[in-house]
PDB file of C-alpha atoms in Angstrom:
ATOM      1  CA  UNK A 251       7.848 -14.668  40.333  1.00 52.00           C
ATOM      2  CA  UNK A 252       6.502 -11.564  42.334  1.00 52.00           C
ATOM      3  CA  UNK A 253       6.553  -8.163  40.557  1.00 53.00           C
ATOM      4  CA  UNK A 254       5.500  -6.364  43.076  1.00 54.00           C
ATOM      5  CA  UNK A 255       2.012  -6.697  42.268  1.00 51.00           C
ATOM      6  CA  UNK A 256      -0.610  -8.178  44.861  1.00 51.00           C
ATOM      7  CA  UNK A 257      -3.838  -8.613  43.107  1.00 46.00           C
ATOM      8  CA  UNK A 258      -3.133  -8.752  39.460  1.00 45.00           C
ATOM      9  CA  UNK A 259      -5.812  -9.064  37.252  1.00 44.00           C
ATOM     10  CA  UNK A 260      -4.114  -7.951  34.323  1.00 43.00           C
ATOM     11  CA  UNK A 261      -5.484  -9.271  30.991  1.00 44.00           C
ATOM     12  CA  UNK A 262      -6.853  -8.226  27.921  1.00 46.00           C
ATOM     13  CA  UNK A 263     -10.218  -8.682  27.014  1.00 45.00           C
ATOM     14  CA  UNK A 264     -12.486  -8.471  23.378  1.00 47.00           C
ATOM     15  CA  UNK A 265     -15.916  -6.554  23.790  1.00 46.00           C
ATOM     16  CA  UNK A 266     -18.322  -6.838  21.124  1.00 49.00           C
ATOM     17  CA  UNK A 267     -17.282  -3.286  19.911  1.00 48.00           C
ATOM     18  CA  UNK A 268     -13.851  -4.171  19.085  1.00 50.00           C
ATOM     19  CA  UNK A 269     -12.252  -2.393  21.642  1.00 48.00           C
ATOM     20  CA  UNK A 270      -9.307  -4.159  23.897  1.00 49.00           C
ATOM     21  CA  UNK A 271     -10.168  -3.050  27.456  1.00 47.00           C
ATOM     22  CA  UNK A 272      -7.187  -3.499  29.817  1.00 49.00           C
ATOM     23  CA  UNK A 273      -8.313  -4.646  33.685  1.00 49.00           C
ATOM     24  CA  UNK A 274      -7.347  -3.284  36.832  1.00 51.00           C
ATOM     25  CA  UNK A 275      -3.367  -3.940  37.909  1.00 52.00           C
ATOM     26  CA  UNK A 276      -3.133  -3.298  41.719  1.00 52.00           C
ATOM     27  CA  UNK A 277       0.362  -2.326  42.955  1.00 56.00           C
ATOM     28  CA  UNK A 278       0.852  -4.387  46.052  1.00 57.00           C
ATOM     29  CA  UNK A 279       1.519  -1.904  48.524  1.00 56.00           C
ATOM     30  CA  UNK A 280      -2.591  -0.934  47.770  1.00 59.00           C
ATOM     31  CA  UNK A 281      -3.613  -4.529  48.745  1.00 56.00           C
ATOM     32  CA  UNK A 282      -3.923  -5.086  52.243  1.00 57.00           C
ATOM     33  CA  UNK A 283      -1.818  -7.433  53.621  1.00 55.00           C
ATOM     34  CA  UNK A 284      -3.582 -10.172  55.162  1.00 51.00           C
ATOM     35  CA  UNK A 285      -0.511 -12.839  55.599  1.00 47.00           C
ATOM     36  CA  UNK A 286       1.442 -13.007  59.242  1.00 48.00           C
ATOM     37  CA  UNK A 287       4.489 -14.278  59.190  1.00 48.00           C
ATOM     38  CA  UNK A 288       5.402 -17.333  61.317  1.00 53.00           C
ATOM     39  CA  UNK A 289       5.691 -15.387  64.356  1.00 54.00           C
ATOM     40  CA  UNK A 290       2.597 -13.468  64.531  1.00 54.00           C
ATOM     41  CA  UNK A 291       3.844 -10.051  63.132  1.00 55.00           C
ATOM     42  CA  UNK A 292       2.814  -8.386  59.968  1.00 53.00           C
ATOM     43  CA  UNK A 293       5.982  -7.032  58.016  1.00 54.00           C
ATOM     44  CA  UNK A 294       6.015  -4.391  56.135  1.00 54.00           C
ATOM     45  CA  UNK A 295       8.265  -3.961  53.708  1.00 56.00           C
ATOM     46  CA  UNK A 296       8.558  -1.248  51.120  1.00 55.00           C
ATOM     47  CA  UNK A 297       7.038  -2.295  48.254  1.00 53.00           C
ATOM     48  CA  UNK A 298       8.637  -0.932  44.826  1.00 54.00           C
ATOM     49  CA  UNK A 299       7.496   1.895  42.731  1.00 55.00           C
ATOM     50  CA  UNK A 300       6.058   0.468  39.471  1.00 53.00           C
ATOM     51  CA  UNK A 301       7.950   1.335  36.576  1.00 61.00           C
ATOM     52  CA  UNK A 302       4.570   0.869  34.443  1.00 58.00           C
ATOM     53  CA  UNK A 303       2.185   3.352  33.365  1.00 59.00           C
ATOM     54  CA  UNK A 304      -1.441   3.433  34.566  1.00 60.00           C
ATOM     55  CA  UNK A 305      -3.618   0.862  32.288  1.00 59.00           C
ATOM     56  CA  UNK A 306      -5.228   2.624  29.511  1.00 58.00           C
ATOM     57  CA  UNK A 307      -8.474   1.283  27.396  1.00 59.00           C
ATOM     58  CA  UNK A 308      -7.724   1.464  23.842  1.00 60.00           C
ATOM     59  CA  UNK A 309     -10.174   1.480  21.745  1.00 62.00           C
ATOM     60  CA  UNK A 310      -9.734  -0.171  17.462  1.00 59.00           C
ATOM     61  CA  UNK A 311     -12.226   1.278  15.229  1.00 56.00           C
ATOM     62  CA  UNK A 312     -14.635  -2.062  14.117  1.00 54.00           C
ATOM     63  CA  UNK A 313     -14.383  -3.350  10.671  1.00 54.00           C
ATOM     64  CA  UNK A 314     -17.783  -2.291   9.842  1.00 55.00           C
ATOM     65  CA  UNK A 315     -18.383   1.494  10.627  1.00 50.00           C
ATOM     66  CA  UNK A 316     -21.317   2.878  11.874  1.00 50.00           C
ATOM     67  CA  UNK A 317     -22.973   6.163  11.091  1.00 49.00           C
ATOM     68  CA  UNK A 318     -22.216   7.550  14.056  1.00 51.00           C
ATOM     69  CA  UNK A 319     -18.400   7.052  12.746  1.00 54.00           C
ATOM     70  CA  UNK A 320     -18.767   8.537   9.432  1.00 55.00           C
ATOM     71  CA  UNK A 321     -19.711  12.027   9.015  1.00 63.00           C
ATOM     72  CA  UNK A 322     -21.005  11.447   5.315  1.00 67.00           C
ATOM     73  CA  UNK A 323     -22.789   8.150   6.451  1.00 80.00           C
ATOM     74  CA  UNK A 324     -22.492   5.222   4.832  1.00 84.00           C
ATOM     75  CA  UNK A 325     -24.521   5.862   1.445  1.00 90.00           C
ATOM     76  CA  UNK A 326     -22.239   9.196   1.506  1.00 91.00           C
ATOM     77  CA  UNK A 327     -18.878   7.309   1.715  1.00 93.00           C
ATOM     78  CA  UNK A 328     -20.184   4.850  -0.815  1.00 94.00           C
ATOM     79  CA  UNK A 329     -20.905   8.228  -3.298  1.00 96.00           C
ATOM     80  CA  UNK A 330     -18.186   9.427  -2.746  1.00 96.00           C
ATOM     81  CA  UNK A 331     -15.942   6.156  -4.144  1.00 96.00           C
ATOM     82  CA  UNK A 332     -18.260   5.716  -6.589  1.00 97.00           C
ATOM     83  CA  UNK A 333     -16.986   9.408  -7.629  1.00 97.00           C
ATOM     84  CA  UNK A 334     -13.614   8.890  -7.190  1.00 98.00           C
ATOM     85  CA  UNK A 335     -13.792   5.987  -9.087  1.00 98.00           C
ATOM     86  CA  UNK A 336     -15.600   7.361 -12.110  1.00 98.00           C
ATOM     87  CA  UNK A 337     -12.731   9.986 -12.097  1.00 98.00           C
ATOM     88  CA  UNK A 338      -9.801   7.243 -12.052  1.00 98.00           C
ATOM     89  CA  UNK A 339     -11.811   5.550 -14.574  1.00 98.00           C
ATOM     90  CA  UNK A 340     -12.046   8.486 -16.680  1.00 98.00           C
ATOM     91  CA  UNK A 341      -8.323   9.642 -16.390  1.00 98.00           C
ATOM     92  CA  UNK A 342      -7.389   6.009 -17.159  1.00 99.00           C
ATOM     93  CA  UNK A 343      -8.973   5.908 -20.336  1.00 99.00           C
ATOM     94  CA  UNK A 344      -7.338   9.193 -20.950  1.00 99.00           C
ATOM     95  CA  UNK A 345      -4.296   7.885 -20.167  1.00 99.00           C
ATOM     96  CA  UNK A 346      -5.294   4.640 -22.890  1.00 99.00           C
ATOM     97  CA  UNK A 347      -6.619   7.098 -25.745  1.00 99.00           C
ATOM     98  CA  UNK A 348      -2.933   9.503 -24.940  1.00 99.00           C
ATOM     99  CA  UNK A 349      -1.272   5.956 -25.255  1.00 99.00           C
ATOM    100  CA  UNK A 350      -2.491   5.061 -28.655  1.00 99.00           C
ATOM    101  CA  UNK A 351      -2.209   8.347 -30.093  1.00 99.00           C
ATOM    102  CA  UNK A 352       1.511   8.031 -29.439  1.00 99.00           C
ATOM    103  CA  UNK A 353       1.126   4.532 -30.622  1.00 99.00           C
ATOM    104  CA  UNK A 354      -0.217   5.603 -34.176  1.00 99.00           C
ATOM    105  CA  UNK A 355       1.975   8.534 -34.214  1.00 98.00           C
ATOM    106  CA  UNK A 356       5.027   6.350 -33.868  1.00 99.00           C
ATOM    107  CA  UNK A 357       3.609   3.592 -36.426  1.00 99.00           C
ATOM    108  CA  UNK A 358       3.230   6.499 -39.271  1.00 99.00           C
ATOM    109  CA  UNK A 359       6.798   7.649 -38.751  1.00 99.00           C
ATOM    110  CA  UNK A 360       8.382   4.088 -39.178  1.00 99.00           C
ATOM    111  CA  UNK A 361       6.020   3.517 -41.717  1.00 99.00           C
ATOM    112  CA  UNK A 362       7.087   6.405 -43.993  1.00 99.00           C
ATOM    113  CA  UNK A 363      10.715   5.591 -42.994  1.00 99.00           C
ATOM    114  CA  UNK A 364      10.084   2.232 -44.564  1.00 99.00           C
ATOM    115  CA  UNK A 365       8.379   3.478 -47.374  1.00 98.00           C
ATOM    116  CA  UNK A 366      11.589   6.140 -47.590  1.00 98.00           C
ATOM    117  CA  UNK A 367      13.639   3.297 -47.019  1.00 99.00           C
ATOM    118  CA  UNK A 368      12.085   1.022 -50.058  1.00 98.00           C
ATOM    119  CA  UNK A 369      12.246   3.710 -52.640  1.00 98.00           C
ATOM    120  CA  UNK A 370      16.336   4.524 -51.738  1.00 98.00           C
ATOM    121  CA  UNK A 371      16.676   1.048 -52.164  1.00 98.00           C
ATOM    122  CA  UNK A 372      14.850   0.665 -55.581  1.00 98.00           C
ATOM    123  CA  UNK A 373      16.799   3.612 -56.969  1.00 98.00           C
ATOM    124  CA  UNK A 374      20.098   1.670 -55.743  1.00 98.00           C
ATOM    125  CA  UNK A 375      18.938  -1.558 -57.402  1.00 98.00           C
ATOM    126  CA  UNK A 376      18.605   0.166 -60.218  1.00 98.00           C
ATOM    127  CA  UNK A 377      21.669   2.167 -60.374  1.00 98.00           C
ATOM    128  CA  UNK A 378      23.232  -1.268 -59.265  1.00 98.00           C
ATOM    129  CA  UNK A 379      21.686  -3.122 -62.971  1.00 96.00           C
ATOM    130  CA  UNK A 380      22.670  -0.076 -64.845  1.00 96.00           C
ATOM    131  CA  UNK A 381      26.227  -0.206 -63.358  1.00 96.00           C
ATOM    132  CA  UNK A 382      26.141  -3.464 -63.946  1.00 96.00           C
ATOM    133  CA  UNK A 383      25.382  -3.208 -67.658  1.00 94.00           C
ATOM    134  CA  UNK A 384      27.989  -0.915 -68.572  1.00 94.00           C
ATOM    135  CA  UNK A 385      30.600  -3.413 -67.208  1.00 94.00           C
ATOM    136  CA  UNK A 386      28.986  -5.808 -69.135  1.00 93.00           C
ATOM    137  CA  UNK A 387      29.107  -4.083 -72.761  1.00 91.00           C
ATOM    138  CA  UNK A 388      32.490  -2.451 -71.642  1.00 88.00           C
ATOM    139  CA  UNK A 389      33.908  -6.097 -71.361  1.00 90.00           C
ATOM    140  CA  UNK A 390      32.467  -7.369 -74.186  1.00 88.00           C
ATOM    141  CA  UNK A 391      33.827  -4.351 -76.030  1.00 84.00           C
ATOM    142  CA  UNK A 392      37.428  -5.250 -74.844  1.00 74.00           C
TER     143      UNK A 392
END
């Protein structure tokens, strides 16, 4: 299928940077035209306008970054996780000593609710016995 294209080179290659480089595309009505027809003639015929952009390199940063790519270099960016790190380390355990404060504050409330708890209960027990006595003597009275 012609697109219009005479000479197409058009492919992508790899360098060793990591950059895509796109090649050449030549629009056929830039090629020369070399092929006669049967009868001896060159045709011309109007070739169509491409619809595509010109081919642009793009270029993908590499994996590993050079210094040249970093303005802090690479021991710079390397002190500067190392810091941020340190500080989410530090706000973590924050976060973990905030946590068990709650924790502990939480466990002596229930705790002196049970302990509030055990004594209302005690007193009921033993308004329960005493209660219990007086029916007792009251039907042995009867």
């Amino acid at each position: 299928m012609d697109l219009g294209y005479g000479t197409v080179s058009a492919f992508q290659s790899l360098s060793d940077s990591g950059s895509i480089e796109n090649q050449h595309l030549v629009p056929a009505s830039l090629v020369p035209s070399s092929a006669n027809s049967q009868d001896g003639h060159s045709h011309s015929q109007p070739s169509p306008v491409s619809q595509f952009p010109a081919p642009v390199s793009t270029t993908f940063p590499s994996p590993t970054t050079s210094q040249g790519d970093d303005p802090l270099g690479p021991t710079g960016a390397r002190v500067e996780k190392r810091r941020l790190n340190t500080l989410a380390a530090r706000r973590c355990r924050q976060r973990r000593v905030d946590r068990m404060k709650d924790l502990e504050a939480e466990l002596e409330k229930v705790r002196r609710e049970r302990d509030d708890l055990r004594l209302k209960c005690s007193k009921l027990e033993g308004e329960t016995d005493a209660l219990k006595g007086l029916l007792t003597r009251k039907n042995k009275d009867s």
